[in-house]
Coordinates of C-alpha atoms and ligand atoms in Angstrom, one line a residue:
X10 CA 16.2 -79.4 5.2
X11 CA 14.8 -80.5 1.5
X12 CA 11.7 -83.2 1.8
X13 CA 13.8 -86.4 0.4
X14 CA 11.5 -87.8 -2.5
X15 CA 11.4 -91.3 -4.3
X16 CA 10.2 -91.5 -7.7
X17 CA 8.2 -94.7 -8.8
X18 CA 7.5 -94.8 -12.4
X19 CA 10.1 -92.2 -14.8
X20 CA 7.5 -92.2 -17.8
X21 CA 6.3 -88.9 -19.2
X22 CA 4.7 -87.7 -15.8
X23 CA 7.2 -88.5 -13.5
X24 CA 9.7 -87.1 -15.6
X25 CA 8.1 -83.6 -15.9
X26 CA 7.7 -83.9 -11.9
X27 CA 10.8 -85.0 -11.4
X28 CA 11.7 -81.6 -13.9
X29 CA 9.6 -79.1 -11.4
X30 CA 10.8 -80.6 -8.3
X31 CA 14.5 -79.9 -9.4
X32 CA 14.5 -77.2 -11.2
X33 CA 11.2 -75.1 -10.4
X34 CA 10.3 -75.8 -7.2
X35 CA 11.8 -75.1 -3.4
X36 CA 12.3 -77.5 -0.6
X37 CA 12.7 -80.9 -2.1
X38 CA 14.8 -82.7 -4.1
X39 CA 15.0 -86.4 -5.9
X40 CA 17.0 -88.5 -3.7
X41 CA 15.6 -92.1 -5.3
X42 CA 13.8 -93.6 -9.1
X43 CA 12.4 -96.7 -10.0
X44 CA 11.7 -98.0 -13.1
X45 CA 10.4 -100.8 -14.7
X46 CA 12.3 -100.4 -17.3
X47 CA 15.7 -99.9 -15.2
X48 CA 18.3 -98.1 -18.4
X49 CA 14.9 -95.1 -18.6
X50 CA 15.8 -94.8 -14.8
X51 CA 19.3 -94.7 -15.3
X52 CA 18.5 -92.4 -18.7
X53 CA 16.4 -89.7 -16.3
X54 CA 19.2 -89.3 -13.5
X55 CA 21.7 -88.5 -16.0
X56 CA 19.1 -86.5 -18.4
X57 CA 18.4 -84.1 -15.1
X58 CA 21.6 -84.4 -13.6
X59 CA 20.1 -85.6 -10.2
X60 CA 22.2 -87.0 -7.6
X61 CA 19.7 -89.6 -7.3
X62 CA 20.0 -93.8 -6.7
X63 CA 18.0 -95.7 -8.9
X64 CA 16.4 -98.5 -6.9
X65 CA 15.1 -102.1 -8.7
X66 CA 11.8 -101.9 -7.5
X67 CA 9.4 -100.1 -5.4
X68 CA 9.9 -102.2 -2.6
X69 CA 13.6 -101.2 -2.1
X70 CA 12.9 -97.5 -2.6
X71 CA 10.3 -96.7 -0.3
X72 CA 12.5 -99.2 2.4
X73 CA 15.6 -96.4 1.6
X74 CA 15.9 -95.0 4.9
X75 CA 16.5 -91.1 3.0
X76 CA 13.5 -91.2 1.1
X77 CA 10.9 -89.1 2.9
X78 CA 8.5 -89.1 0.5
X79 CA 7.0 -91.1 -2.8
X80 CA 5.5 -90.2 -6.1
X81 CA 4.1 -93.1 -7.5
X82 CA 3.9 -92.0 -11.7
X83 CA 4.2 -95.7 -13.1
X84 CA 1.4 -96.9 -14.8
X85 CA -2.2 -96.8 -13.5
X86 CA -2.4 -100.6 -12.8
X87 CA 0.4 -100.4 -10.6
X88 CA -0.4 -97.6 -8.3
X89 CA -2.2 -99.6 -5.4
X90 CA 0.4 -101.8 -4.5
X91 CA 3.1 -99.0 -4.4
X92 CA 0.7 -96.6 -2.7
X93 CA 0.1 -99.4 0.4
X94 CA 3.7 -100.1 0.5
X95 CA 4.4 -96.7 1.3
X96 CA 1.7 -96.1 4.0
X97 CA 3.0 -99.1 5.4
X98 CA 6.4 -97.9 5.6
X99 CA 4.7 -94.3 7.1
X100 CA 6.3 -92.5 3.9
X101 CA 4.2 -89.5 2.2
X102 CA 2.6 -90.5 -0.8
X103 CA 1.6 -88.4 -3.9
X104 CA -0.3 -90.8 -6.4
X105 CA -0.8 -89.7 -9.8
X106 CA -4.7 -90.7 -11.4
X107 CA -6.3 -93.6 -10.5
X108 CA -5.1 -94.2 -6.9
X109 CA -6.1 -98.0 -7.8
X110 CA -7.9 -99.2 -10.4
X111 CA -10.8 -100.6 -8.5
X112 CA -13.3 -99.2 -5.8
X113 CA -12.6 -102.2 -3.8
X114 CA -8.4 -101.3 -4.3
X115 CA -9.1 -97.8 -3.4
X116 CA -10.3 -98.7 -0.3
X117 CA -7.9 -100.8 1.1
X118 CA -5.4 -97.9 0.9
X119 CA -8.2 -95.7 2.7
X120 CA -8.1 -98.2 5.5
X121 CA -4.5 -98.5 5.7
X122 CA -4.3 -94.2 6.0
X123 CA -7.2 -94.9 8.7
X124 CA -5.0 -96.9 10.6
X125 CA -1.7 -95.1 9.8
X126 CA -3.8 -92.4 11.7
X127 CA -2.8 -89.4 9.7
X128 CA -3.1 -88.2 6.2
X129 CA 0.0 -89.6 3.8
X130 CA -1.8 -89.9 0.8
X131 CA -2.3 -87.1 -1.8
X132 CA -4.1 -87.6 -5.3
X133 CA -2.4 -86.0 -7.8
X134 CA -6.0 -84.9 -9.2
X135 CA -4.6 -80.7 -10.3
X136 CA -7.4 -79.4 -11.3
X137 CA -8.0 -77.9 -7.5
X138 CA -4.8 -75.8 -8.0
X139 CA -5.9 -74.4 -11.1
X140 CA -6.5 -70.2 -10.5
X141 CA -9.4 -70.3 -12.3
X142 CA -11.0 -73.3 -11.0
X143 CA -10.0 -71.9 -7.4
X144 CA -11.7 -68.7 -8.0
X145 CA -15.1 -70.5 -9.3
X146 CA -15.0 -72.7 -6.0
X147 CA -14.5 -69.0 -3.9
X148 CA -17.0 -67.8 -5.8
X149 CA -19.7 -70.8 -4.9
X150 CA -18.4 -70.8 -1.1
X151 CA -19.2 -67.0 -1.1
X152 CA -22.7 -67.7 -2.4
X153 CA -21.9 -65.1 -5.4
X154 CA -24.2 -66.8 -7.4
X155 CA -26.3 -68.5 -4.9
X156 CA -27.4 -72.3 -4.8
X157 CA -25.7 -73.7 -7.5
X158 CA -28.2 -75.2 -9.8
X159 CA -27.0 -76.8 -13.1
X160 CA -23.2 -77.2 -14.6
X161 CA -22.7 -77.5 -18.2
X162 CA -18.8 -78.4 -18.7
X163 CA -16.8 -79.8 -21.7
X164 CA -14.0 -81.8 -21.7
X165 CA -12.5 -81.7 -25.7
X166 CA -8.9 -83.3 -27.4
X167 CA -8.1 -82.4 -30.6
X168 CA -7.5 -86.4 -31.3
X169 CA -6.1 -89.5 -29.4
X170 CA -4.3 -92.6 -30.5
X171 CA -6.1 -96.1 -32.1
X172 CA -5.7 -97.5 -28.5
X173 CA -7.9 -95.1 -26.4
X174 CA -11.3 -96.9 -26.2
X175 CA -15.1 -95.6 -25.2
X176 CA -14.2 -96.3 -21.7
X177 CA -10.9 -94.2 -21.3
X178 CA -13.6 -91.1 -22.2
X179 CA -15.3 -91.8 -18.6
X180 CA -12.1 -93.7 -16.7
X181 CA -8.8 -91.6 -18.0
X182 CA -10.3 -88.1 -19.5
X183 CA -14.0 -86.9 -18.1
X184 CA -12.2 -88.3 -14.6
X185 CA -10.8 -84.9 -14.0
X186 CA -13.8 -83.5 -14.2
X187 CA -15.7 -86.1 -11.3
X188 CA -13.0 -85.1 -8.8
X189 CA -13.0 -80.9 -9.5
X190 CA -16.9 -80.7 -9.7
X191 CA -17.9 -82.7 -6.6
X192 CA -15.4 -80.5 -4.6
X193 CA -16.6 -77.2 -6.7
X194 CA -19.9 -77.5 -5.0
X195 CA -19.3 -80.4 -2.2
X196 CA -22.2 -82.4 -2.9
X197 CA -21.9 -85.9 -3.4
X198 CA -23.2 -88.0 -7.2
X199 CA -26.3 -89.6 -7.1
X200 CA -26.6 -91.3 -10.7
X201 CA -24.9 -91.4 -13.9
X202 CA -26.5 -91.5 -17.7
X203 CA -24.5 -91.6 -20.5
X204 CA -26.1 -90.3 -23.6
X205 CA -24.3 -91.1 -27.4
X206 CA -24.8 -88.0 -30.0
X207 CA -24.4 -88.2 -33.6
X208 CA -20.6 -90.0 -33.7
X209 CA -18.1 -87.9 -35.8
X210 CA -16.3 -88.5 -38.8
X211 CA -13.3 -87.9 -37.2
X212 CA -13.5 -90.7 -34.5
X213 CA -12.4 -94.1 -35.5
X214 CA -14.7 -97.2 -36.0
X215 CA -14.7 -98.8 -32.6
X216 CA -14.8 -95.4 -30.6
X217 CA -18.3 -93.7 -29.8
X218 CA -17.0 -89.7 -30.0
X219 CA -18.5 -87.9 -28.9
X220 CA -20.6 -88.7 -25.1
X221 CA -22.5 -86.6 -22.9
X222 CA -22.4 -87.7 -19.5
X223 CA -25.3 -86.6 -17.0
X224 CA -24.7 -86.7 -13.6
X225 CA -27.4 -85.8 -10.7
X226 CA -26.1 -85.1 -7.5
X227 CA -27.4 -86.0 -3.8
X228 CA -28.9 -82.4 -3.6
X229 CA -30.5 -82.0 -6.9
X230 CA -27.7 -80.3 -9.3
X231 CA -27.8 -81.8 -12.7
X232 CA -24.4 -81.7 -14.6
X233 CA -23.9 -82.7 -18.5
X234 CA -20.3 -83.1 -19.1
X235 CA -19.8 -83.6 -23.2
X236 CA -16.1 -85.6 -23.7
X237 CA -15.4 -85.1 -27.2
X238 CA -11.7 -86.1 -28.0
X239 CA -11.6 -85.9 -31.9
X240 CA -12.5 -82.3 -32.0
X241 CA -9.6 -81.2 -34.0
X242 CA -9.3 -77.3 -33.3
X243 CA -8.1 -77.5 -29.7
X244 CA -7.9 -79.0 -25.9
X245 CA -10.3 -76.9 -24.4
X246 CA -12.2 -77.5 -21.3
X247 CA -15.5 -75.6 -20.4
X248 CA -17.0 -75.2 -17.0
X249 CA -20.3 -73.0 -16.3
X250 CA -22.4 -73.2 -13.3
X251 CA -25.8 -72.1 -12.9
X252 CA -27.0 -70.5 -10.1
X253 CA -30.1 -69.3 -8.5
X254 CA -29.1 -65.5 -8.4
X255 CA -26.2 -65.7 -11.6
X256 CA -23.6 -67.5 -13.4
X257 CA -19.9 -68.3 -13.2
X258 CA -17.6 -69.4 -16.2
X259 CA -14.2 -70.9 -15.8
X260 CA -12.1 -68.6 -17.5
X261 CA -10.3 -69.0 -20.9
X262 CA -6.2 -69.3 -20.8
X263 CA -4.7 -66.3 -21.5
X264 CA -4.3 -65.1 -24.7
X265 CA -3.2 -62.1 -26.8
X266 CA -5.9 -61.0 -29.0
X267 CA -4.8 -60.3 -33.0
X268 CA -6.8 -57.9 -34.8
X269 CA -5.5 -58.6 -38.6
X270 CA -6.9 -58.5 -41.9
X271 CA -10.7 -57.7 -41.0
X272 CA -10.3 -60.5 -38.1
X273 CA -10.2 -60.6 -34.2
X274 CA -8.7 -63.9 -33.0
X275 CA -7.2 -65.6 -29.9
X276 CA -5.6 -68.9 -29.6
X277 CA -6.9 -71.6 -28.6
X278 CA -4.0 -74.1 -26.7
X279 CA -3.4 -77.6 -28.3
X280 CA -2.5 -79.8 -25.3
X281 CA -3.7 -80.4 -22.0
X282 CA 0.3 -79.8 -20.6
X283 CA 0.1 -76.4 -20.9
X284 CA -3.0 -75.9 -19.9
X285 CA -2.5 -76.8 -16.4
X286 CA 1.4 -76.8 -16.5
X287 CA 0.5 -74.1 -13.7
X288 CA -1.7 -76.1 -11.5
X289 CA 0.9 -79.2 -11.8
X290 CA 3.3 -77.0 -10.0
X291 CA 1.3 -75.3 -7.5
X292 CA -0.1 -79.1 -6.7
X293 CA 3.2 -80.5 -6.0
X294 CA 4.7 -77.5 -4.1
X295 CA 1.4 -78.1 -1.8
X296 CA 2.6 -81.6 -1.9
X297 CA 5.8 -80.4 -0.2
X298 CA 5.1 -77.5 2.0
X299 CA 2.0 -79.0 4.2
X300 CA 4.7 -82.1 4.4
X301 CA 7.5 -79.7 5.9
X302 CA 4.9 -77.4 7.4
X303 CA 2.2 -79.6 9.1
X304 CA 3.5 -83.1 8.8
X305 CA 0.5 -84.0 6.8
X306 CA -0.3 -83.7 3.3
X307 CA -3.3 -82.0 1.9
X308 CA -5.2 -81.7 -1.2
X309 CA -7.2 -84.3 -2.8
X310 CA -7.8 -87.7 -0.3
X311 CA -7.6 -91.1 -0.7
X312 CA -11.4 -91.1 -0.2
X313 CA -11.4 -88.9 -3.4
X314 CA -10.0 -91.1 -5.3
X315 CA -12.3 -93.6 -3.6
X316 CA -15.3 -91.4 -5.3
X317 CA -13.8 -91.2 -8.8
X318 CA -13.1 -95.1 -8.9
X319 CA -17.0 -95.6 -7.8
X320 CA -18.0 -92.5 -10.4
X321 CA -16.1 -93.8 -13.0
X322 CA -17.7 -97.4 -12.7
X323 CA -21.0 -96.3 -12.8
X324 CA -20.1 -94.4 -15.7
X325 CA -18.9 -97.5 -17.3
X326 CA -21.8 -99.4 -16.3
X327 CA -24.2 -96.5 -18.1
X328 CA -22.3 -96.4 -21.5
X329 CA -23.0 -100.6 -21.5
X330 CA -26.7 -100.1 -20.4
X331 CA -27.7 -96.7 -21.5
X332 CA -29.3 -96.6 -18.3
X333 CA -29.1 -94.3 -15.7
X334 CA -27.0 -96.1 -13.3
X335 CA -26.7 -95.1 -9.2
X336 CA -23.3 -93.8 -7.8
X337 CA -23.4 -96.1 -4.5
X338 CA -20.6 -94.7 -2.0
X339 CA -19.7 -96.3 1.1
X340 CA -20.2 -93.7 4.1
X341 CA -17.7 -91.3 4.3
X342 CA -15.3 -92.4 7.2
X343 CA -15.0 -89.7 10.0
X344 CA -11.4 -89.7 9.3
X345 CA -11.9 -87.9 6.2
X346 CA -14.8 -85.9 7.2
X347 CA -12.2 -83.3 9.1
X348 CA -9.9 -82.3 6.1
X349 CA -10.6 -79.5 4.1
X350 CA -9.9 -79.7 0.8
X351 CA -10.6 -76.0 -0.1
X352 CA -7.3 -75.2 -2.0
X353 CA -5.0 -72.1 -1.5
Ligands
LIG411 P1 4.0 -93.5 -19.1 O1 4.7 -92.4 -19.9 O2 3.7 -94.8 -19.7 O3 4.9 -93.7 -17.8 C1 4.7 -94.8 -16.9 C2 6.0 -95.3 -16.5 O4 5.9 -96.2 -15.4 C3 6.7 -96.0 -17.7 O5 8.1 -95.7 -17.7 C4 6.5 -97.5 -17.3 O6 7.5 -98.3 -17.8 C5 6.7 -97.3 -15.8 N1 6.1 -98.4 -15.0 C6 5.0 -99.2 -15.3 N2 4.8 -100.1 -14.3 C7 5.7 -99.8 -13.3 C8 6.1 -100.4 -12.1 N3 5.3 -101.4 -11.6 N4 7.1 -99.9 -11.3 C9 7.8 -98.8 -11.8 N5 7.6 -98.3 -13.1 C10 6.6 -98.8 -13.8 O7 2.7 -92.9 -18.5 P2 2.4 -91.4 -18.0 O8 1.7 -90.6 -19.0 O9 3.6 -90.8 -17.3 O10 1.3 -91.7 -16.9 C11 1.6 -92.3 -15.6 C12 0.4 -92.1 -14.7 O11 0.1 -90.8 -14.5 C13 -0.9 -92.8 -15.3 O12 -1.6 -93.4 -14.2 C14 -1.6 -91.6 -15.8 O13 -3.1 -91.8 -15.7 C15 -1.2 -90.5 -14.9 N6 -1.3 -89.2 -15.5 C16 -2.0 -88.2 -14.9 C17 -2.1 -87.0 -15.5 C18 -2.8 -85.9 -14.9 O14 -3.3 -85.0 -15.6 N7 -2.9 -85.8 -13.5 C19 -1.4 -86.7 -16.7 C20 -0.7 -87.7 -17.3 C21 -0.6 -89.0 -16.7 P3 7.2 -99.0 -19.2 O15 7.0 -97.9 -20.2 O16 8.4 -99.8 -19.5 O17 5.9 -99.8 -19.1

């Protein structure tokens, strides 16, 4: 039998899950969508042809007694309240970044899983099921390079709209990177700094672009993660690590290469959707199959999400000071010490 899912939010994420769930994806289907905005609801269930039941709120979806499972893809301010509805109901719950917009928010939904007593709650953070970020963390766990020792990364948009401010560089974009790097070498952060370069011409006035965040972690790695997002040629993200005995490099996309009038060129992609249109389906067919398979869902944790929320803030607090600023983490409740997040 298909895992029966409920759609919270039919924006531009839910939609393209709602897309691979139907028509890439085996074992589930959309049963149930919520909207806000009800006729965009109405518009997707017609748009994908889903024999779906559009709900008028959260509340009634997650009480429908065939929905299995919820993806909560509304807006980021909203995300708490659905996510603790749904443990509370003892539904599955894939949550789309942040899993709340607070530390403190974040963990009252880790308390709720604690006393659901199992895991319901996946973050939808992807880049875990990206191959190439995969075979770094294989790579690390097999000691190919030894102790890691130092990770340089990059995180660069060709340009974003009037409305993203110098926060949204730590909060919405470099966020991807806190959640894949802690878990590439599990270590936990220490401190944040945030460092402001030379600002471009291409950023506008109240935007500091570009930022180079340095991160120490609990056992001594030092990361600088530059967040450039007016870069014009390209979304391109970077990852090296250092290590005692080599190096390992997240590898480019795939590319032809064009040798043409004395030149020898490769693309370089424009948008972050392709670049991990893989990893989005490979994280939401995990999303599906540990349901079916183990009755639990795996991947990224609730206390992940804990960590970015308290990562982020610190970084926050370090662009306003220029400081560097500590990374204070509660202790990590046994209930999450047992789950391994090492991805297939
Ligand atoms: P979006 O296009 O604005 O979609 C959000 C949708 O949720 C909109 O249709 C919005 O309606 C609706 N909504 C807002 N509050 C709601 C509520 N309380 N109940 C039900 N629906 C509600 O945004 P998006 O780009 O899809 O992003 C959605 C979330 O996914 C964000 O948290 C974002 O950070 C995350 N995201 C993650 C990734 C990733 O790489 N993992 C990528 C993209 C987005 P209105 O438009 O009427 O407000």
């Amino acid at each position: 039998m298909k895992l029966r899912i409920g759609v919270i939010g039919t924006g531009a994420i839910g939609k393209e899950h709602i897309n691979r769930i139907t028509n890439k994806l085996a074992g589930g289907e959309i049963v149930a969508v919520t909207d806000v905005n009800q006729e965009a609801a109405q518009q997707v269930v017609a748009d994908y042809s889903l024999n779906a039941k559009v709900y008028p709120d959260d509340d009634s979806l997650i009480a429908a007694e065939n929905v299995d499972a919820v993806l909560v893809t509304s807006w980021g301010p909203a995300h708490e309240s659905s996510v603790l509805k749904a443990i509370k109901a003892n539904k599955y719950v894939f949550c789309e970044k942040p899993l709340a917009t607070t530390a403190e928010g974040c963990m009252r939904i880790v308390n709720e899983e604690i006393k659901a007593g199992k895991r319901l709650v996946q973050v939808g953070f992807m880049r875990r099921y990206d191959s190439g970020y995969v075979q770094l963390k294989e790579a690390l766990d097999n000691h190919v390079i030894g102790e890691p020792l130092m990770i340089h990364c990059a995180h660069r948009n060709p340009a974003v709209g009037e409305n993203y401010t110098t926060d949204m560089a730590v909060v919405d974009t470099l966020v991807h990177e806190i959640d894949v790097l802690h878990w590439l070498v599990n270590d936990d952060y220490e401190s944040v700094q945030v460092i402001y370069p030379k600002k471009s011409k291409n950023a506008l006035p109240h935007l500091k672009d570009p930022q180079i965040v340095v991160v120490e972690t609990k056992g001594g790695i030092v990361i600088n993660a530059e967040i450039y997002v007016n870069c014009k040629y390209g979304y391109d993200i970077q990852c090296e690590i250092v290590g005692e005995d080599g190096i390992i490099k997240l590898p480019e996309p795939a590319s032809i290469s064009v040798r043409k009038d004395g030149k020898f060129s490769t693309d370089i992609l424009m948008d972050w959707q392709r670049r991990f249109v893989d990893a989005y389906d490979v994280e939401i067919q995990d999303f599906i199959d540990s349901i079916q398979q183990k009755g639990e869902v795996s991947g990224p944790t609730a206390w992940d999400g804990y960590i970015a929320a308290v990562t982020t803030d610190a970084c926050v607090k370090a662009q306003e000071s220029g400081q560097k600023e500590p990374v204070a983490l509660q202790e990590k409740p046994e209930f999450y010490q047992s789950f391994t997040t090492v991805q297939k």
